[in-house]
Every structure is written in C-alpha cells, then in structure tokens.
Amino acid sequence: MTYKDDLYGQGRCCKRSCVLIRPCALGFSLLELLITLAIVAILASITVPSYHGLVAKTRRGDAITALTQVQLAQERWRSSHAQYADQLDDLGWTLPESPQGYYRLRVVRADAADFLAVAEPLARQRADVCGNFASSSNGPAYIYGYAGPSCWNR
C-alpha cells in the first residue's frame, strides 16, 4: 500500500515511511478540547452572575407591584375609615405574600395621617442587594434603610 492507495480516499497518510499506511485519525486533540473547555468556563463565569442579577431585578417588580396594590387598597380603606388599616386582612389580602410569592408583605405602622408597608424578600430573593422595599401614602419610602430609588427603577 502506498500514498496513492489510501483506503479512505483522503489523499494523506499519517506515516509516509511505513510500508503499510495507517489512515489519519479524525477528531480533536486533548489540548484542543481543554482550550475549548477553558473558554466555555470563562464565558460562563462572566454570564451566570449577570443572569442572576437580571433575574433578581425582574423579581423586584413583584415587590413594587404588591406595594402599589397595598397603597391603592389603603387609600380605598382610608376613604371610608378614620385611619389607614394596620393589617393586610382588613384590606382584603388573604395571604401576606406578593402576587408571585417572592416577597412577604406587612404593614409596619398605620395611623390617621400615614402608613408604612414593607415587602421583605423570601427564599432566593434574599440575596438581592436591594433588600426590603417600603411604601407609604406618599409612594416609595426610602427611609430607614429600605430600597433606594435605583432599586425602584425597572
């Protein structure tokens, strides 16, 4: 068998000095596979934290929506009562959770002039940098270390 008699018709051989020519092995070397794996690992280490940040930001909308609903319910309650409701049950909330379940809601204080409702993160959302959201009769409450204006932006 010679160079011209390549069994696989590839026109090349691995060892030209041998009488019997072995066809070349097709595929990737171990080094090529390791380099590819390293590149994929680097890309994953960059994109996964960014993805988790976007998911947390999306879930913040659950707290904002829930606190807006509480604020509207409080205003409806206040229109026919002497003060704001001090419990979510009075406002018609059967469960103290946000619609998607990422935040626990509670009314911290309520009187005739104002109220303060807080949304505390649950489960995975606890790792979010924004932490607790708060709302009063005037809208978002940025006091007492609650989530700031940048967290309320969608």
Coordinates of N, CA and C in Angstrom, one line a residue:
M1 N 0.8 -1.2 0.0 CA 0.0 0.0 0.0 C 0.9 1.2 0.0
T2 N 0.6 2.2 -0.8 CA 1.4 3.4 -0.9 C 0.5 4.6 -0.6
Y3 N 1.1 5.8 -0.8 CA 0.4 7.0 -0.6 C -0.8 7.2 -1.5
K4 N -0.7 6.7 -2.7 CA -1.8 6.8 -3.6 C -2.9 5.8 -3.3
D5 N -2.6 4.7 -2.6 CA -3.6 3.7 -2.3 C -4.3 3.9 -0.9
D6 N -4.5 5.1 -0.6 CA -5.1 5.4 0.7 C -6.5 4.8 0.7
L7 N -6.8 4.0 1.7 CA -8.1 3.3 1.8 C -9.3 4.3 1.9
Y8 N -9.1 5.4 2.6 CA -10.3 6.2 2.8 C -10.4 7.4 1.8
G9 N -9.5 7.4 0.9 CA -9.6 8.4 -0.2 C -9.3 9.8 0.3
Q10 N -8.5 10.0 1.3 CA -8.3 11.3 1.9 C -7.1 12.0 1.3
G11 N -6.3 11.2 0.6 CA -5.1 11.8 -0.1 C -4.0 12.1 0.9
R12 N -4.0 11.6 2.1 CA -3.0 11.9 3.1 C -2.8 10.7 4.0
C13 N -1.7 10.6 4.6 CA -1.4 9.5 5.5 C -0.7 10.0 6.7
C14 N -0.7 9.2 7.7 CA 0.0 9.6 9.0 C 1.4 9.2 9.0
K15 N 1.8 8.1 8.4 CA 3.2 7.8 8.4 C 3.6 7.4 7.0
R16 N 4.4 8.3 6.4 CA 4.8 8.1 5.0 C 5.9 7.0 4.8
S17 N 6.7 6.9 5.9 CA 7.8 6.0 5.8 C 7.4 4.5 6.0
C18 N 6.2 4.2 6.4 CA 5.8 2.8 6.6 C 5.4 2.2 5.3
V19 N 5.5 1.0 5.3 CA 5.1 0.2 4.1 C 3.5 0.2 4.1
L20 N 3.0 -0.2 5.3 CA 1.5 -0.2 5.4 C 1.1 1.2 6.0
I21 N 0.3 1.9 5.3 CA -0.1 3.2 5.7 C -1.4 3.1 6.5
R22 N -1.3 3.7 7.7 CA -2.5 3.8 8.5 C -3.2 5.1 8.2
P23 N -4.6 5.1 8.1 CA -5.3 6.4 7.8 C -5.2 7.3 9.0
C24 N -5.2 8.6 8.8 CA -5.1 9.6 9.8 C -6.4 9.6 10.7
A25 N -6.2 9.7 12.0 CA -7.4 9.8 12.9 C -8.0 11.2 12.8
L26 N -9.3 11.2 12.6 CA -10.0 12.5 12.5 C -10.6 12.8 13.9
G27 N -10.6 14.0 14.2 CA -11.2 14.5 15.5 C -10.3 15.6 16.1
F28 N -10.6 15.8 17.4 CA -9.9 16.9 18.1 C -8.8 16.3 19.1
S29 N -7.8 17.0 19.3 CA -6.8 16.5 20.2 C -7.2 16.9 21.6
L30 N -6.6 16.3 22.6 CA -6.9 16.6 24.0 C -6.7 18.1 24.3
L31 N -5.6 18.6 23.8 CA -5.3 20.1 24.0 C -6.4 21.0 23.5
E32 N -6.9 20.7 22.3 CA -7.9 21.5 21.7 C -9.2 21.4 22.5
L33 N -9.5 20.3 23.0 CA -10.7 20.1 23.9 C -10.5 20.9 25.2
L34 N -9.4 20.8 25.8 CA -9.1 21.6 27.0 C -9.2 23.1 26.8
I35 N -8.7 23.6 25.7 CA -8.7 25.0 25.5 C -10.2 25.4 25.3
T36 N -10.9 24.6 24.5 CA -12.4 24.9 24.3 C -13.1 24.9 25.7
L37 N -12.8 24.0 26.5 CA -13.5 23.9 27.8 C -13.1 25.1 28.7
A38 N -11.9 25.5 28.6 CA -11.5 26.7 29.4 C -12.2 28.0 28.9
I39 N -12.3 28.1 27.6 CA -13.0 29.3 27.1 C -14.5 29.3 27.5
V40 N -15.1 28.1 27.4 CA -16.5 28.0 27.9 C -16.7 28.3 29.4
A41 N -15.7 27.8 30.2 CA -15.8 28.1 31.6 C -15.6 29.6 31.9
I42 N -14.7 30.3 31.2 CA -14.6 31.7 31.4 C -15.8 32.5 31.0
L43 N -16.4 32.1 29.9 CA -17.7 32.8 29.4 C -18.8 32.5 30.4
A44 N -18.9 31.3 31.0 CA -19.9 31.0 31.9 C -19.7 31.8 33.2
S45 N -18.5 32.0 33.6 CA -18.2 32.7 34.9 C -18.6 34.2 34.7
I46 N -18.6 34.7 33.5 CA -18.9 36.1 33.3 C -20.5 36.2 33.2
T47 N -21.1 35.3 32.5 CA -22.5 35.5 32.2 C -23.5 35.0 33.3
V48 N -23.1 34.0 34.1 CA -24.0 33.5 35.1 C -24.3 34.6 36.1
P49 N -23.4 35.3 36.7 CA -23.7 36.3 37.7 C -24.6 37.4 37.1
S50 N -24.3 37.8 35.8 CA -25.1 38.8 35.2 C -26.5 38.3 35.0
Y51 N -26.7 37.1 34.7 CA -28.0 36.5 34.5 C -28.8 36.5 35.9
H52 N -28.1 36.1 36.9 CA -28.8 36.1 38.3 C -29.2 37.6 38.7
G53 N -28.3 38.5 38.3 CA -28.7 39.9 38.6 C -29.9 40.4 37.9
L54 N -30.0 40.0 36.6 CA -31.2 40.3 35.8 C -32.5 39.6 36.4
V55 N -32.3 38.4 36.8 CA -33.5 37.7 37.4 C -33.9 38.4 38.7
A56 N -33.0 38.8 39.5 CA -33.3 39.5 40.8 C -34.0 40.8 40.5
K57 N -33.5 41.5 39.5 CA -34.1 42.8 39.1 C -35.5 42.6 38.6
T58 N -35.8 41.5 37.8 CA -37.1 41.2 37.4 C -38.0 40.9 38.5
R59 N -37.5 40.2 39.5 CA -38.4 39.8 40.7 C -38.7 41.0 41.5
R60 N -37.9 42.1 41.5 CA -38.2 43.3 42.2 C -39.5 43.9 41.8
G61 N -39.8 43.7 40.6 CA -41.1 44.2 40.1 C -42.3 43.6 40.8
D62 N -42.1 42.4 41.4 CA -43.1 41.7 42.2 C -43.4 42.5 43.5
A63 N -42.3 43.0 44.1 CA -42.5 43.8 45.3 C -43.1 45.2 45.0
I64 N -42.7 45.8 43.9 CA -43.2 47.1 43.5 C -44.7 47.0 43.2
T65 N -45.1 46.0 42.5 CA -46.5 45.8 42.1 C -47.3 45.5 43.4
A66 N -46.8 44.7 44.3 CA -47.5 44.4 45.5 C -47.7 45.6 46.4
L67 N -46.6 46.4 46.5 CA -46.7 47.6 47.4 C -47.6 48.7 46.8
T68 N -47.7 48.7 45.4 CA -48.6 49.6 44.8 C -50.0 49.2 45.0
Q69 N -50.3 47.9 45.0 CA -51.6 47.4 45.3 C -52.0 47.7 46.7
V70 N -51.1 47.5 47.6 CA -51.3 47.8 49.0 C -51.6 49.3 49.2
Q71 N -50.9 50.1 48.5 CA -51.1 51.6 48.6 C -52.5 51.9 48.1
L72 N -52.9 51.4 47.0 CA -54.2 51.6 46.5 C -55.3 51.1 47.4
A73 N -55.1 49.9 48.0 CA -56.1 49.4 48.9 C -56.2 50.2 50.2
Q74 N -55.0 50.7 50.6 CA -55.0 51.6 51.8 C -55.8 52.9 51.5
E75 N -55.6 53.4 50.4 CA -56.4 54.7 50.0 C -57.9 54.4 50.0
R76 N -58.3 53.3 49.4 CA -59.7 52.9 49.4 C -60.2 52.7 50.8
W77 N -59.4 52.1 51.7 CA -59.8 51.9 53.1 C -59.9 53.2 53.8
R78 N -59.0 54.1 53.6 CA -58.9 55.4 54.3 C -60.1 56.3 53.9
S79 N -60.6 56.1 52.7 CA -61.7 56.9 52.2 C -63.0 56.7 53.0
S80 N -63.1 55.5 53.7 CA -64.3 55.2 54.5 C -64.0 55.0 55.9
H81 N -62.8 55.1 56.4 CA -62.4 54.9 57.8 C -61.6 56.1 58.3
A82 N -61.5 56.1 59.7 CA -60.8 57.3 60.3 C -59.3 57.2 60.2
Q83 N -58.8 56.0 59.9 CA -57.3 55.9 59.7 C -57.0 54.8 58.8
Y84 N -55.7 54.7 58.4 CA -55.3 53.6 57.5 C -55.4 52.2 58.2
A85 N -55.5 51.2 57.5 CA -55.6 49.8 58.0 C -54.2 49.4 58.6
D86 N -54.2 48.8 59.7 CA -53.0 48.3 60.3 C -52.7 46.8 60.0
Q87 N -53.6 46.2 59.3 CA -53.4 44.8 58.9 C -53.8 44.6 57.5
L88 N -53.1 43.6 56.8 CA -53.4 43.3 55.4 C -54.8 42.7 55.3
D89 N -55.2 41.9 56.3 CA -56.5 41.3 56.3 C -57.6 42.3 56.1
D90 N -57.5 43.4 56.7 CA -58.5 44.5 56.6 C -58.6 45.0 55.1
L91 N -57.5 44.9 54.4 CA -57.5 45.3 53.0 C -57.9 44.3 52.0
G92 N -58.2 43.1 52.5 CA -58.6 42.0 51.6 C -57.5 41.1 51.1
W93 N -56.4 41.2 51.7 CA -55.2 40.3 51.4 C -55.4 39.0 52.2
T94 N -55.6 37.9 51.5 CA -55.7 36.6 52.2 C -54.4 36.1 52.7
L95 N -53.4 36.3 51.8 CA -52.0 35.8 52.2 C -51.1 37.0 52.2
P96 N -50.1 37.0 53.2 CA -49.2 38.1 53.3 C -48.0 38.0 52.3
E97 N -48.3 37.6 51.1 CA -47.2 37.5 50.1 C -47.6 38.3 48.9
S98 N -46.5 38.6 48.1 CA -46.7 39.3 46.9 C -47.3 38.4 45.8
P99 N -47.9 38.9 44.7 CA -48.6 38.0 43.8 C -47.7 36.8 43.3
Q100 N -46.4 37.0 43.1 CA -45.6 35.9 42.6 C -44.9 35.1 43.7
G101 N -45.1 35.6 44.9 CA -44.5 34.9 46.1 C -43.1 35.1 46.4
Y102 N -42.5 36.2 45.8 CA -41.0 36.5 46.1 C -40.8 37.4 47.3
Y103 N -41.9 38.0 47.8 CA -41.8 38.9 48.9 C -43.0 38.7 49.9
R104 N -42.7 38.9 51.2 CA -43.7 38.8 52.3 C -44.1 40.3 52.6
L105 N -45.3 40.5 52.7 CA -45.8 41.9 52.9 C -46.3 42.0 54.3
R106 N -46.2 43.2 54.9 CA -46.7 43.5 56.2 C -46.9 45.0 56.3
V107 N -47.8 45.4 57.2 CA -48.0 46.9 57.5 C -47.2 47.1 58.8
V108 N -46.3 48.0 58.8 CA -45.4 48.2 59.9 C -46.1 49.2 60.9
R109 N -46.7 50.2 60.3 CA -47.4 51.2 61.1 C -48.5 51.8 60.3
A110 N -49.6 52.2 61.0 CA -50.7 52.9 60.3 C -51.4 53.8 61.3
D111 N -51.7 55.0 60.9 CA -52.5 56.0 61.7 C -53.4 56.8 60.8
A112 N -53.9 57.9 61.3 CA -54.8 58.7 60.5 C -54.1 59.4 59.4
A113 N -52.8 59.7 59.6 CA -52.1 60.5 58.6 C -51.3 59.7 57.6
D114 N -50.8 58.6 57.9 CA -49.9 57.8 57.1 C -49.8 56.4 57.4
F115 N -49.2 55.6 56.6 CA -49.0 54.2 56.8 C -47.6 53.8 56.3
L116 N -47.0 52.7 56.7 CA -45.8 52.2 56.1 C -46.0 50.7 55.9
A117 N -45.9 50.3 54.6 CA -46.0 48.9 54.3 C -44.6 48.4 53.8
V118 N -44.2 47.2 54.1 CA -42.9 46.7 53.8 C -43.0 45.4 53.1
A119 N -42.2 45.2 52.1 CA -42.1 43.9 51.3 C -40.7 43.4 51.6
E120 N -40.7 42.2 52.3 CA -39.4 41.5 52.7 C -39.1 40.4 51.7
P121 N -37.9 40.3 51.2 CA -37.7 39.2 50.2 C -37.7 37.8 50.9
L122 N -38.1 36.9 50.1 CA -38.2 35.5 50.5 C -37.3 34.6 49.7
A123 N -36.8 33.5 50.2 CA -36.0 32.5 49.5 C -34.8 33.1 48.8
R124 N -34.7 32.8 47.5 CA -33.6 33.2 46.7 C -33.5 34.7 46.6
Q125 N -34.6 35.4 46.7 CA -34.6 36.9 46.5 C -33.9 37.6 47.7
R126 N -33.7 36.9 48.8 CA -32.9 37.4 49.9 C -31.5 37.9 49.5
A127 N -31.0 37.3 48.5 CA -29.6 37.6 48.1 C -29.5 38.9 47.3
D128 N -30.7 39.5 47.0 CA -30.7 40.7 46.2 C -30.2 41.8 47.0
V129 N -29.4 42.7 46.3 CA -28.8 43.8 47.0 C -29.8 44.9 47.5
C130 N -31.0 44.9 47.0 CA -31.9 45.9 47.4 C -32.6 45.7 48.7
G131 N -32.7 44.4 49.1 CA -33.3 44.1 50.4 C -34.8 44.4 50.4
N132 N -35.2 45.0 51.5 CA -36.6 45.3 51.8 C -37.1 46.6 51.0
F133 N -38.3 46.5 50.5 CA -38.9 47.6 49.9 C -40.0 48.2 50.8
A134 N -40.2 49.5 50.8 CA -41.2 50.1 51.7 C -42.0 51.1 50.9
S135 N -43.3 51.3 51.3 CA -44.1 52.2 50.6 C -45.0 52.9 51.7
S136 N -45.3 54.1 51.5 CA -46.2 54.9 52.4 C -47.3 55.5 51.6
S137 N -48.1 56.4 52.2 CA -49.2 57.0 51.5 C -48.6 58.0 50.4
N138 N -47.4 58.4 50.5 CA -46.7 59.3 49.5 C -46.0 58.5 48.5
G139 N -46.0 57.2 48.4 CA -45.3 56.4 47.4 C -44.1 55.7 48.1
P140 N -43.1 55.4 47.3 CA -41.9 54.7 47.8 C -41.3 55.4 49.0
A141 N -41.0 54.6 50.0 CA -40.3 55.1 51.2 C -38.8 54.8 51.2
Y142 N -38.0 55.7 51.1 CA -36.6 55.5 51.0 C -35.9 55.6 52.4
I143 N -36.7 55.7 53.4 CA -36.1 55.9 54.8 C -35.8 54.6 55.5
Y144 N -35.1 54.7 56.6 CA -34.8 53.6 57.4 C -34.1 52.4 56.8
G145 N -33.3 52.7 55.7 CA -32.5 51.7 55.1 C -33.3 50.8 54.1
Y146 N -34.4 51.2 53.7 CA -35.2 50.4 52.7 C -34.6 50.7 51.3
A147 N -35.1 50.0 50.3 CA -34.5 50.0 49.0 C -34.6 51.5 48.5
G148 N -33.5 51.9 47.8 CA -33.4 53.3 47.3 C -34.0 53.4 46.0
P149 N -33.9 54.6 45.4 CA -34.6 55.0 44.1 C -34.0 54.1 43.0
S150 N -32.8 53.7 43.0 CA -32.2 52.9 41.9 C -32.9 51.5 41.9
C151 N -33.3 51.0 43.1 CA -34.0 49.7 43.1 C -35.4 49.8 42.6
W152 N -36.0 50.9 42.7 CA -37.4 51.1 42.3 C -37.5 51.3 40.8
N153 N -36.4 51.6 40.1 CA -36.4 51.8 38.7 C -36.5 50.4 38.0
R154 N -37.2 50.3 37.0 CA -37.3 49.0 36.3 C -36.5 49.0 35.1

